[in-house]
Short mmCIF file of C-alpha atoms in Angstrom, two decimals:
data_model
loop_
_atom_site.label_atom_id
_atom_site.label_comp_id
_atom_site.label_asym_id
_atom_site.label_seq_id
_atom_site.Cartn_x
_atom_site.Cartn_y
_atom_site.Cartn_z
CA UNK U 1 127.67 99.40 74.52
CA UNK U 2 128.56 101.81 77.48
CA UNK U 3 128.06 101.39 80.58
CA UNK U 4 124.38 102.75 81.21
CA UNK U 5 123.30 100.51 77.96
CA UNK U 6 125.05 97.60 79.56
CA UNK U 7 122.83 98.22 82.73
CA UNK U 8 119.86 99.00 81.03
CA UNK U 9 120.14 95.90 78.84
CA UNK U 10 120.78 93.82 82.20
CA UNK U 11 117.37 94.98 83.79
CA UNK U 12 115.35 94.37 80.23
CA UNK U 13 117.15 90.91 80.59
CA UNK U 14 115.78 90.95 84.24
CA UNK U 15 112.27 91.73 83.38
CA UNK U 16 112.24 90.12 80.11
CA UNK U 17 112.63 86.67 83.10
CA UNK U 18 109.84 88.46 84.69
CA UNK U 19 107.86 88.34 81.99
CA UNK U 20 108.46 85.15 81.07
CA UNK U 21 107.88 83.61 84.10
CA UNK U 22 104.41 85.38 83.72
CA UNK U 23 104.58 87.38 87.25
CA UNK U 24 103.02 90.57 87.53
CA UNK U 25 104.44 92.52 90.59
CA UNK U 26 101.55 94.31 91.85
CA UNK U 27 99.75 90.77 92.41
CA UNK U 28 102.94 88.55 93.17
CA UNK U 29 102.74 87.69 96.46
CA UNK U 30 106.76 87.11 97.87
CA UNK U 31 106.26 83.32 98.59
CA UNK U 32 105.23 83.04 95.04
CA UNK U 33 108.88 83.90 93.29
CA UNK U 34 110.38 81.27 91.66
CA UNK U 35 114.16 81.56 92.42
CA UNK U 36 117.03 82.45 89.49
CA UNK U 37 119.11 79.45 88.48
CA UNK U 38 121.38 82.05 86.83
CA UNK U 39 121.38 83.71 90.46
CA UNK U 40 122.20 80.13 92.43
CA UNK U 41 124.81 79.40 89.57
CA UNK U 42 126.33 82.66 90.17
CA UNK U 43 126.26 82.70 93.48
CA UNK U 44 129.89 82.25 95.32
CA UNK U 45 130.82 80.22 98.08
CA UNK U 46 130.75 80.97 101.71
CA UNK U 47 127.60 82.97 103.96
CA UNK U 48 127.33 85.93 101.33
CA UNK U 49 124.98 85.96 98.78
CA UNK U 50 125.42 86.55 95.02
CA UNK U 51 123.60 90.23 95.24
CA UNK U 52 124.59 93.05 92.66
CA UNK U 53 126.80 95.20 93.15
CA UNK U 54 127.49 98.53 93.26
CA UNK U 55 129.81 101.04 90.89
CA UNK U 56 131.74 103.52 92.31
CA UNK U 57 132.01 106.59 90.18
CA UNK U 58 132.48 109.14 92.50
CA UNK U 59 129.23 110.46 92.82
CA UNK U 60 126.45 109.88 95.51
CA UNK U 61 123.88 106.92 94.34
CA UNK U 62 119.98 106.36 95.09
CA UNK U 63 118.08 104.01 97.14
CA UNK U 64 115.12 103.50 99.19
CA UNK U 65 114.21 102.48 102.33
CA UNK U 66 111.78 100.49 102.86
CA UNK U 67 110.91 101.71 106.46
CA UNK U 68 108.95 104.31 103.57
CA UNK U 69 106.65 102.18 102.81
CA UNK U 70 105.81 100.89 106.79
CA UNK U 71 101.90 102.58 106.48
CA UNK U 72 101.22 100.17 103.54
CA UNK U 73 103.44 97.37 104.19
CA UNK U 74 101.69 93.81 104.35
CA UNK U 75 98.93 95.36 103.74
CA UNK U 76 98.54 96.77 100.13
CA UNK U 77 102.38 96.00 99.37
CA UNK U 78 104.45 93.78 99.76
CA UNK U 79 108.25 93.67 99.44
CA UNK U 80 108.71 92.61 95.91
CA UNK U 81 106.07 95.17 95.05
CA UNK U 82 108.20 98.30 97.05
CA UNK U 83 111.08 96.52 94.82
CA UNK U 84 109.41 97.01 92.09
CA UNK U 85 108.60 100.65 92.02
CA UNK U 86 112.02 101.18 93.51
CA UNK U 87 113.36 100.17 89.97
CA UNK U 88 110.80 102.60 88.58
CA UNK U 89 112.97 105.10 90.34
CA UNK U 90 115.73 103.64 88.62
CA UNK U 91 117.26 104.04 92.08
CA UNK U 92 119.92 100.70 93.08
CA UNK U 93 120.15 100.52 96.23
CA UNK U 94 118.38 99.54 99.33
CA UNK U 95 117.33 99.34 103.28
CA UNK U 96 115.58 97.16 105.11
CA UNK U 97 114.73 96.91 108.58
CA UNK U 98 115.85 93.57 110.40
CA UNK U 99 113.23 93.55 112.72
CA UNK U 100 110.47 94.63 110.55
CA UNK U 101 110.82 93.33 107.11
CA UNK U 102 112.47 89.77 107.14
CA UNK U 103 110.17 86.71 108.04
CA UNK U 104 111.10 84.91 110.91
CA UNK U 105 113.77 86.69 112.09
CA UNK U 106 116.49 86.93 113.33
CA UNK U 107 116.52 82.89 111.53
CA UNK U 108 114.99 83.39 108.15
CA UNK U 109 114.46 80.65 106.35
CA UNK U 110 116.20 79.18 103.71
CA UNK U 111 113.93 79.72 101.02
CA UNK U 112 113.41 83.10 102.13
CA UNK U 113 116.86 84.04 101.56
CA UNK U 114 116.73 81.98 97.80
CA UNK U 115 113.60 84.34 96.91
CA UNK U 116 115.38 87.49 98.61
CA UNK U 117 117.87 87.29 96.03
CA UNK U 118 115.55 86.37 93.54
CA UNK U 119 114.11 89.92 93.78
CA UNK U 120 117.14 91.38 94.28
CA UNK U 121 118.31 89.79 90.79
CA UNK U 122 114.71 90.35 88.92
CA UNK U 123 114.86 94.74 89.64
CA UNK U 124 118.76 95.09 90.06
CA UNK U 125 118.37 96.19 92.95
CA UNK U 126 121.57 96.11 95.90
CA UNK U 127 121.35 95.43 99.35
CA UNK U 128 123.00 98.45 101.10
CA UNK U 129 121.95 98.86 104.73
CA UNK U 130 120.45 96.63 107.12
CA UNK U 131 118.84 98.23 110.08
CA UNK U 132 119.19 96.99 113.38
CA UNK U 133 118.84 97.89 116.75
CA UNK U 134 120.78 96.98 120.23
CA UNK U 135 117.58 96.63 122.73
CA UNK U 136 119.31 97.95 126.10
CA UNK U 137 115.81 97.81 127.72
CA UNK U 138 115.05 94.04 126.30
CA UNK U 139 114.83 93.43 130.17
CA UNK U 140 112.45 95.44 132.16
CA UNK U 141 114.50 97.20 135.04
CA UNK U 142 117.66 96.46 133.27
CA UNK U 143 120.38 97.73 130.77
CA UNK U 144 122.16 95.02 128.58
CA UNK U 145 125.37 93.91 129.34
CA UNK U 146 128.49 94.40 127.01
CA UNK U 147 128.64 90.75 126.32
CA UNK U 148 124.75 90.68 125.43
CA UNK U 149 124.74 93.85 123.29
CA UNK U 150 127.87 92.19 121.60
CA UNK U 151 125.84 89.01 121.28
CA UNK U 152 122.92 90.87 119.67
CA UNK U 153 125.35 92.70 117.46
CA UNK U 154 126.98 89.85 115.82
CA UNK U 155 123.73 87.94 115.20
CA UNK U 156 122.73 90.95 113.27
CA UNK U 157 126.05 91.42 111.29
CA UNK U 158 126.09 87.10 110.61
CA UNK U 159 122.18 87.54 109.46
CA UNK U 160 123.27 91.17 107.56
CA UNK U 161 126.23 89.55 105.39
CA UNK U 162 123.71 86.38 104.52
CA UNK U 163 121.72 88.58 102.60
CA UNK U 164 124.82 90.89 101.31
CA UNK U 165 124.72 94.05 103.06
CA UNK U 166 127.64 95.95 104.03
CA UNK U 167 126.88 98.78 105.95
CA UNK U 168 124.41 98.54 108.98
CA UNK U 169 122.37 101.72 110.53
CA UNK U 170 122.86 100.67 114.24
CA UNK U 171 120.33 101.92 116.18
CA UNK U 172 121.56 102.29 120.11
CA UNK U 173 119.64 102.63 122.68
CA UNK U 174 119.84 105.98 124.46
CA UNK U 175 119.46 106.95 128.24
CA UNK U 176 118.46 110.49 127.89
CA UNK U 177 116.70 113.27 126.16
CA UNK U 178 118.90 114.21 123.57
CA UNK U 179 119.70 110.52 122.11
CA UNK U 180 122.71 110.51 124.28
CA UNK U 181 123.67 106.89 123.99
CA UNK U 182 124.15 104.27 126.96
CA UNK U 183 127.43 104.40 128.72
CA UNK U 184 128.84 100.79 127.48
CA UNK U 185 128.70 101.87 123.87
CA UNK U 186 132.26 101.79 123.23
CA UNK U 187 133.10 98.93 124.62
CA UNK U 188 130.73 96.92 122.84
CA UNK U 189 131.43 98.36 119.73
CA UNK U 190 135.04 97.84 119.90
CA UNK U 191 134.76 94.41 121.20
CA UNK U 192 132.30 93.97 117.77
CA UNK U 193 135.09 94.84 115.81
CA UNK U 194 136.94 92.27 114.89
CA UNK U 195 133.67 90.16 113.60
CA UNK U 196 132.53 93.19 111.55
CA UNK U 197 136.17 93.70 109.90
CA UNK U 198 135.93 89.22 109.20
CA UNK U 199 132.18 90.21 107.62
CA UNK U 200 133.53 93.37 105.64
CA UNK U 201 130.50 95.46 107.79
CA UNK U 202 130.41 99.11 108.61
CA UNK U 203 128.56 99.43 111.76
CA UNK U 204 126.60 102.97 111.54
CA UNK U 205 124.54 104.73 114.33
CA UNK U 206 121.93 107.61 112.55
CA UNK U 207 122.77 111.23 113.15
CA UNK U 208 119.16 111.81 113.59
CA UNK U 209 116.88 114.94 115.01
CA UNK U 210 117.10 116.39 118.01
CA UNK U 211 121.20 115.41 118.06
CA UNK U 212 122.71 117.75 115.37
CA UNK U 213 125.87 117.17 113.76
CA UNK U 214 127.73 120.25 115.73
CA UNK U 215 127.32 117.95 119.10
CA UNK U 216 128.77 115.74 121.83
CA UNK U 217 127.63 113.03 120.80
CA UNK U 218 129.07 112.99 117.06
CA UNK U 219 132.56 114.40 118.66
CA UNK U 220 132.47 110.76 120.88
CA UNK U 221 131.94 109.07 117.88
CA UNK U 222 134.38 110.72 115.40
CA UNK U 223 136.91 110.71 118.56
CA UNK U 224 136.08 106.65 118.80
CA UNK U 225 136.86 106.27 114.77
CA UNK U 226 140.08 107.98 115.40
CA UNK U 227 141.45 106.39 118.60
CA UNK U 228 140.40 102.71 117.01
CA UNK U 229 141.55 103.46 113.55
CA UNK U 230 138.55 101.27 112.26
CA UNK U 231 136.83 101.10 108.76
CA UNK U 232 134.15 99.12 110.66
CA UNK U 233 132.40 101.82 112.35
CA UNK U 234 130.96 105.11 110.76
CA UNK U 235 127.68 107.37 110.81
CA UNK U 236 124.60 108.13 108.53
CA UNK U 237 123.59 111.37 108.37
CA UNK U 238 119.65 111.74 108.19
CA UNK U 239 119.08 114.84 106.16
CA UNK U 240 116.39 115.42 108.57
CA UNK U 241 119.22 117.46 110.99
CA UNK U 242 118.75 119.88 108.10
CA UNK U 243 114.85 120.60 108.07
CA UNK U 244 113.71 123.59 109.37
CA UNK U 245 111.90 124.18 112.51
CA UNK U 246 108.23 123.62 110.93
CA UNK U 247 109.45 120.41 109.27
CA UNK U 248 111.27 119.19 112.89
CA UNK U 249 109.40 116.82 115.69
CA UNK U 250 109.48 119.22 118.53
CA UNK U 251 111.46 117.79 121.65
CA UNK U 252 110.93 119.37 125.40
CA UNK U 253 114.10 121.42 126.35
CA UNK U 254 116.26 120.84 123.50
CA UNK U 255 117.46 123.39 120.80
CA UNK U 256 115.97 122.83 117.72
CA UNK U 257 118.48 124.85 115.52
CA UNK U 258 119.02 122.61 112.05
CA UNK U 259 122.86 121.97 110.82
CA UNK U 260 124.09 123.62 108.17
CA UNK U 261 124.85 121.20 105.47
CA UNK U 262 128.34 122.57 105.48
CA UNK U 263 128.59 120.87 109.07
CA UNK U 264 129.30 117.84 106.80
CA UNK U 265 131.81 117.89 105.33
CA UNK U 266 134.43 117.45 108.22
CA UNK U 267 132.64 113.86 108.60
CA UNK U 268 132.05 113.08 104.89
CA UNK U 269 134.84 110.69 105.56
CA UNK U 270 133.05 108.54 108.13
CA UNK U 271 130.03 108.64 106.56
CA UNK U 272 129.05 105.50 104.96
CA UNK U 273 125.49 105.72 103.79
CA UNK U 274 122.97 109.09 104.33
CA UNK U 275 119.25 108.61 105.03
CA UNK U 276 117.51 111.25 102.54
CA UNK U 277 114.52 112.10 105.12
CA UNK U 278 112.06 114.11 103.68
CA UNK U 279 108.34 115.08 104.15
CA UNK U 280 107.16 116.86 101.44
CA UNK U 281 107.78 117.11 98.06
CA UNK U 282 105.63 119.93 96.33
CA UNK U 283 103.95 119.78 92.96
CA UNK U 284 106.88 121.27 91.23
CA UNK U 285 109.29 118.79 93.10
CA UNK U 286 111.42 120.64 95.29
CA UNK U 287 111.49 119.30 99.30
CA UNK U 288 109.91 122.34 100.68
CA UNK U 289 111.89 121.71 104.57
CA UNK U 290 115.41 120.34 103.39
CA UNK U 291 117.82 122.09 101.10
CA UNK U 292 118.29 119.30 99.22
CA UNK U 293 120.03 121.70 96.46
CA UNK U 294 122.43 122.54 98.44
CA UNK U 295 123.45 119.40 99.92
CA UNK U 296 123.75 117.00 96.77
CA UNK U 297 126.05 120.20 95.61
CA UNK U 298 128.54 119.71 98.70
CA UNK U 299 128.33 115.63 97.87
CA UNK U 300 128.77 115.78 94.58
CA UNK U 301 132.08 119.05 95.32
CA UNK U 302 133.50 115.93 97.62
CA UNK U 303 133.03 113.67 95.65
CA UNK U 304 131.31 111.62 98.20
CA UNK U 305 130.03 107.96 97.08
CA UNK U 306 128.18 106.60 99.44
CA UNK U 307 124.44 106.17 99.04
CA UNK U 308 121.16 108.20 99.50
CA UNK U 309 118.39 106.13 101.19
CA UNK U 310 115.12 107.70 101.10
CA UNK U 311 113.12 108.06 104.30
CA UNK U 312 110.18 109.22 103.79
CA UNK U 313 108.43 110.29 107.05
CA UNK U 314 105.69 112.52 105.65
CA UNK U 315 101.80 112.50 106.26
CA UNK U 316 99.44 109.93 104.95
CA UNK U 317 101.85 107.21 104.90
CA UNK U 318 99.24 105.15 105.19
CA UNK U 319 97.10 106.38 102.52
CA UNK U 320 97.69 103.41 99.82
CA UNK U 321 99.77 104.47 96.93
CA UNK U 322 100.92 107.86 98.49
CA UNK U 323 104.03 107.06 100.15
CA UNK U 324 105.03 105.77 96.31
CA UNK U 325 104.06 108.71 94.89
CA UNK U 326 106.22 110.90 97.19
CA UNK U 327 109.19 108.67 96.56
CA UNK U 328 108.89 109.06 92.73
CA UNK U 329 108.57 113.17 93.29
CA UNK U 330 111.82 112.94 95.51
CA UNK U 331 113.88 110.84 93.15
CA UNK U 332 112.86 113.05 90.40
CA UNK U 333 114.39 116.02 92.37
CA UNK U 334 117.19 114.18 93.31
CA UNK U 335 117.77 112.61 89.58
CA UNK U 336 118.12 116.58 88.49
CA UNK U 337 120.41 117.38 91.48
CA UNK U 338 122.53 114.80 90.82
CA UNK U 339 123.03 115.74 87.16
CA UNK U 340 121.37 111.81 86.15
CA UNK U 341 119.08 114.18 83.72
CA UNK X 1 97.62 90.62 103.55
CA UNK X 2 97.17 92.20 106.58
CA UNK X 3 94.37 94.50 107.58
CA UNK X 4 94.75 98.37 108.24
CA UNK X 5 93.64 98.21 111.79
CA UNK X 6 95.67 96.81 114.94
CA UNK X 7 92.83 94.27 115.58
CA UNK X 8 92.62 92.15 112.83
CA UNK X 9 89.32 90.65 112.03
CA UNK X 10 90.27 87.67 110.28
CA UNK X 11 90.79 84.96 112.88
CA UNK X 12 88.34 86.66 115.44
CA UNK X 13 85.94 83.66 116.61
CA UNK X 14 85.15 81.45 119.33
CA UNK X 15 87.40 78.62 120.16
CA UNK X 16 86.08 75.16 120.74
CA UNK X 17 87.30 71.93 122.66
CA UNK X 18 85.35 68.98 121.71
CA UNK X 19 81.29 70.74 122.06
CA UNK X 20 82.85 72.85 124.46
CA UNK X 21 82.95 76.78 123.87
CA UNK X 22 86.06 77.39 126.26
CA UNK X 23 86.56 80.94 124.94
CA UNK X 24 87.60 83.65 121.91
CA UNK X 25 90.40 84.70 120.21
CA UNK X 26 91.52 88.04 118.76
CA UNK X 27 94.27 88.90 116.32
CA UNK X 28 96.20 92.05 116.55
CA UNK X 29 99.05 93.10 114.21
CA UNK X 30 101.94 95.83 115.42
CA UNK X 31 101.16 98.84 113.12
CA UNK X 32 104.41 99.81 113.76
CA UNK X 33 107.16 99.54 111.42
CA UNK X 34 110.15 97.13 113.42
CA UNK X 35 108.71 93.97 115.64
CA UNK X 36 109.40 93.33 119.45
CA UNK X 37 111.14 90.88 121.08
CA UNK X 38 108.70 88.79 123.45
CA UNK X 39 110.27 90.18 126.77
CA UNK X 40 109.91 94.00 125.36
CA UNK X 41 106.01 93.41 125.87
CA UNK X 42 104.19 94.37 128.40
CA UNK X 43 100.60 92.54 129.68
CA UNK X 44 97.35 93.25 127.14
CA UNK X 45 94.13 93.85 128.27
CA UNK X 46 91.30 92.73 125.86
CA UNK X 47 88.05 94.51 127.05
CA UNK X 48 84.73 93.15 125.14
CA UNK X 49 81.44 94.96 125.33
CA UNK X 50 83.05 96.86 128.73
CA UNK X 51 83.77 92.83 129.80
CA UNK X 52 87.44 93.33 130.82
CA UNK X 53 89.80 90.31 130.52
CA UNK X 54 93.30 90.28 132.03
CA UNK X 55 96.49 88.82 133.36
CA UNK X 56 96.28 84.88 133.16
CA UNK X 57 93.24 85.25 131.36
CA UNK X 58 95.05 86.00 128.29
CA UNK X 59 97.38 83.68 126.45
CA UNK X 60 99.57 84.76 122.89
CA UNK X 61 100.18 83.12 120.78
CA UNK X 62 102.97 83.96 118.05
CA UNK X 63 103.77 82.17 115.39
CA UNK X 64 101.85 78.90 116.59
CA UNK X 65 103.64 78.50 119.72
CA UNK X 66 101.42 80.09 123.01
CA UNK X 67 102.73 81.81 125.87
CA UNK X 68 101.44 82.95 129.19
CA UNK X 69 101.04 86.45 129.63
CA UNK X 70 103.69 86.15 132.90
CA UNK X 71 106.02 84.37 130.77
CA UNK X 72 106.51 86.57 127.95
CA UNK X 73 109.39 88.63 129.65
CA UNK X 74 111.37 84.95 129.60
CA UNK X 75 111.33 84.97 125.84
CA UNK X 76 113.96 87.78 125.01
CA UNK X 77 115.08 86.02 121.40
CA UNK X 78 111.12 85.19 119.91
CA UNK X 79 110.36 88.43 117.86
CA UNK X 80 106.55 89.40 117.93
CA UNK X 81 107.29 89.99 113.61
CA UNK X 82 105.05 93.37 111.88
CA UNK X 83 103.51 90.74 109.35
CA UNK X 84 102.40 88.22 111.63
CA UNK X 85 99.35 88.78 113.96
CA UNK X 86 99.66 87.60 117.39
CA UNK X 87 96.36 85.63 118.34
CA UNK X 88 94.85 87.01 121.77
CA UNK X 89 93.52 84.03 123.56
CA UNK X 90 90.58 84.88 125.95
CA UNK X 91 89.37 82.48 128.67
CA UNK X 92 85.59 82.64 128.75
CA UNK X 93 83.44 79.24 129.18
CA UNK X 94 80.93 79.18 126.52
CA UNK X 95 82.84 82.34 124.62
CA UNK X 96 80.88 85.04 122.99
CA UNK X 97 77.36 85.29 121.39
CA UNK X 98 77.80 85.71 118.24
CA UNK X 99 76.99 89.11 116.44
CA UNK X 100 78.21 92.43 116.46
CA UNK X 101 80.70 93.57 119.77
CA UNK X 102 82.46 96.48 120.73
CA UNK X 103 86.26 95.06 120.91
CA UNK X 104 89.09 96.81 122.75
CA UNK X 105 92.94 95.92 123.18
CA UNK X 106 95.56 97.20 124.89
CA UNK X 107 99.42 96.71 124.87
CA UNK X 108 102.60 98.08 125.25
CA UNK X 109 106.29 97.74 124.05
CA UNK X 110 109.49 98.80 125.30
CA UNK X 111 111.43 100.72 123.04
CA UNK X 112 115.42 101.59 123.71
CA UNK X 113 116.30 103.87 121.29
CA UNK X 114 113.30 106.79 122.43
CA UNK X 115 114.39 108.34 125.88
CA UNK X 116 113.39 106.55 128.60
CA UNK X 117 110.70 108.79 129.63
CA UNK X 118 109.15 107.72 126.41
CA UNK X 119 110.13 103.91 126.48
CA UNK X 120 106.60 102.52 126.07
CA UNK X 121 105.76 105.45 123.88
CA UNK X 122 105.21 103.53 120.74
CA UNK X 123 102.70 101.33 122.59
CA UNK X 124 99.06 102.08 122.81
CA UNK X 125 98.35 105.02 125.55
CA UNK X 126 94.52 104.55 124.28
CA UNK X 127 92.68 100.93 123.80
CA UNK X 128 92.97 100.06 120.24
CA UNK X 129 89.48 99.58 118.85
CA UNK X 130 87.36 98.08 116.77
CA UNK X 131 83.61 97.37 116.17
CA UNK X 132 83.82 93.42 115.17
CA UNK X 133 81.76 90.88 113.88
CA UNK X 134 81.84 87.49 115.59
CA UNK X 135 80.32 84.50 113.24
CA UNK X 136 81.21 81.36 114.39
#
């Protein structure tokens, strides 16, 4: 058996469970999920869970993101259902958003966690980043302290490794126009450090539109990684710095020239996880604002490994079923890039 | 499951003490995609049938637990979650007749990572509304 029969054979094991425990995913409601003795068997001691995990083979791997599915979410789908035509993707890995898609957070319950591995276990499916954000205006007419960003940080990266994620998209908050972070980011990043090297956790703020990866603000942070010497702190590229001016949100008095997807590959090797933004994939699959072509080629020439979460951020996201659709065009498109076909 | 709109019908009704009608509740969900921590809210104003309610007249509740409107910015670790409606309380002795009312709410949220010219951007700058049904 190679390897992609091995896998394959793993997820008809995983649905052949499904099936006998007589779910169907479009009507399962979350709550409903029996949890995987195998799973809790499996599962080894300590806070992280027993999630799968992913094989490095030199080549960029798929994912989704669930922030995708945000026009339908609770109301025609829930997150076992975005699971579940994730593995019709056949795409591994995923995102979630802290604040948006676990119950009760930032203290899920027990259970919860159980049934979030459940899924995870049931579509093969690997936790890869965990979006969070550091709230400097939690306090009107205030910025957070260091301490209290720090605080808010290492509740996230505690919560992130309970449910086995590794990298996290940390989302700053900014003080100007151009995303320009607030002035205490260092020092609460480096003072986050040490807990994110204990929790194996790449802290990553998004390279994301207006800021373009020729820019201040990506210097700081490559300049940061340098001076520290940490693993524990990185970037994710949206693919969004890429789309051309009609596919770009228009900001007041800043430049709106895309990268060049060469601008990447000097940071390829800070970059821990890439969100694949797009907004429209045409009838014969091709992304008609991001030169997706073009930038799977320079991943796959460095051999980068890291993962591509989709974003999609397109119209009619909450038209029921259409955000789906778009994913399945883009993975399609990506599947063929990638050589998987 | 959650209805498309921000004001959610389901859970829109008079409340009663005893015989007493004391006043009416409305649910709104965030449509947006993260939730808020309590103290990134800023006061709602429910407006029924051009009847505008306000300040102390409103009480949330979130997850069961209720909170004043001029105590929300106290609450800075009690997320406001996407799939959980927040229930509006509204003051009004003897509540609403029941039948068919023009509903309006507005609210707004802080949000750190926009510029700060834009920090209650993802907020409503128009009422959400709604043409509701009130049956009990």
């Amino acid at each position: 058996m190679n390897e992609n029969e091995k896998k394959e054979d793993q997820r008809d094991t995983a649905l052949s469970r499904r099936n006998f425990l007589k779910m169907t995913a479009g009507a399962a409601t979350l709550a409903s999920i029996p949890t995987s003795g195998l799973l809790t068997a499996c599962r080894p001691a300590g806070d992280s869970g027993a999630a799968p995990t992913p094989e490095f083979n030199g080549k960029p791997k798929r994912g989704v993101s669930i922030y995708s599915y945000s026009g339908v979410y609770g109301v025609t789908m829930t997150l076992e259902d975005c699971l579940a035509d994730i593995y019709d993707m056949e795409a591994e890995g995923l995102e979630i958003l802290a604040n948006g898609h676990i119950p009760n957070y930032p203290n899920p319950t027990d259970e919860w966690v159980e049934q979030w591995f459940a899924i995870l276990d049931k579509y093969q499916i690997i936790p890869v980043e965990y979006g969070h954000w550091v709230d400097s205006r939690l306090h009107e007419g205030r910025e957070l302290t260091s301490q209290e960003s720090y605080d808010m940080i290492v509740r996230d990266i505690k919560l992130a490794n309970r449910l086995g994620f590794k990298i996290g998209r940390t989302k700053l908050g900014v003080i100007d126009e151009i995303l320009t972070p607030v002035k205490n980011w260092q020092e609460f990043i480096e003072m986050a450090l040490p807990v994110a090297e204990e929790y194996d956790f790449k802290m990553c703020p998004e390279i994301h539109m207006p800021t373009v990866l020729k820019s201040k603000m990506v210097d700081d942070y490559v300049e940061f990684i340098e001076r520290t010497g940490t693993k524990n702190f990185g970037i994710n590229i949206d693919f969004g710095v890429f789309a051309k001016r009609e596919g770009r949100r228009m900001m007041p008095g800043v430049s709106n020239e895309p990268s060049a997807p060469e601008d990447m590959i000097p940071l390829l090797p800070y970059t821990y996880a890439c969100h694949a933004k797009f907004t429209n994939m045409s009838d014969d699959l091709i992304e008609t604002t991001i030169p997706y072509d073009r930038i799977i080629e320079i991943l796959l020439e460095h051999k980068w490994e890291g993962y591509l979460l989709s974003e999609y951020e397109g119209q009619k996201k909450d038209v029921p079923d259409y955000a789906s659709d778009q994913l399945r065009r883009q993975h399609v498109m990506m599947k063929r890039y990638l050589g998987e076909v | 499951m959650l209805e498309f709109p921000n004001i959610q019908s389901r859970g829109f009704r008079n409340i009663s003490e005893g015989n007493n009608i004391t006043g009416f509740q409305v649910p709104v969900r965030l449509t947006h995609y993260r939730g808020v921590w309590l103290s990134q809210l800023r006061p709602a104003t429910v407006t029924v049938d051009g009847e505008k309610f306000e300040n102390e007249q409103i009480t949330w509740v979130i997850d069961g637990k209720s909170y004043a409107q001029t105590d929300l910015q106290n609450y800075p670790n009690i997320q406001w979650h996407s799939l959980t409606p927040a229930i509006l309380k509204i003051e009004k002795p003897g509540g609403l007749p029941l039948g068919i009312h023009d509903v309006q709410v507005q609210f707004a949220y802080s949000s750190s990572y926009l510029p700060p010219r834009m920090d209650l951007g993802f907020g409503a700058a128009q009422p959400y509304q709604r043409t509701m049904v009130l049956a009990r």
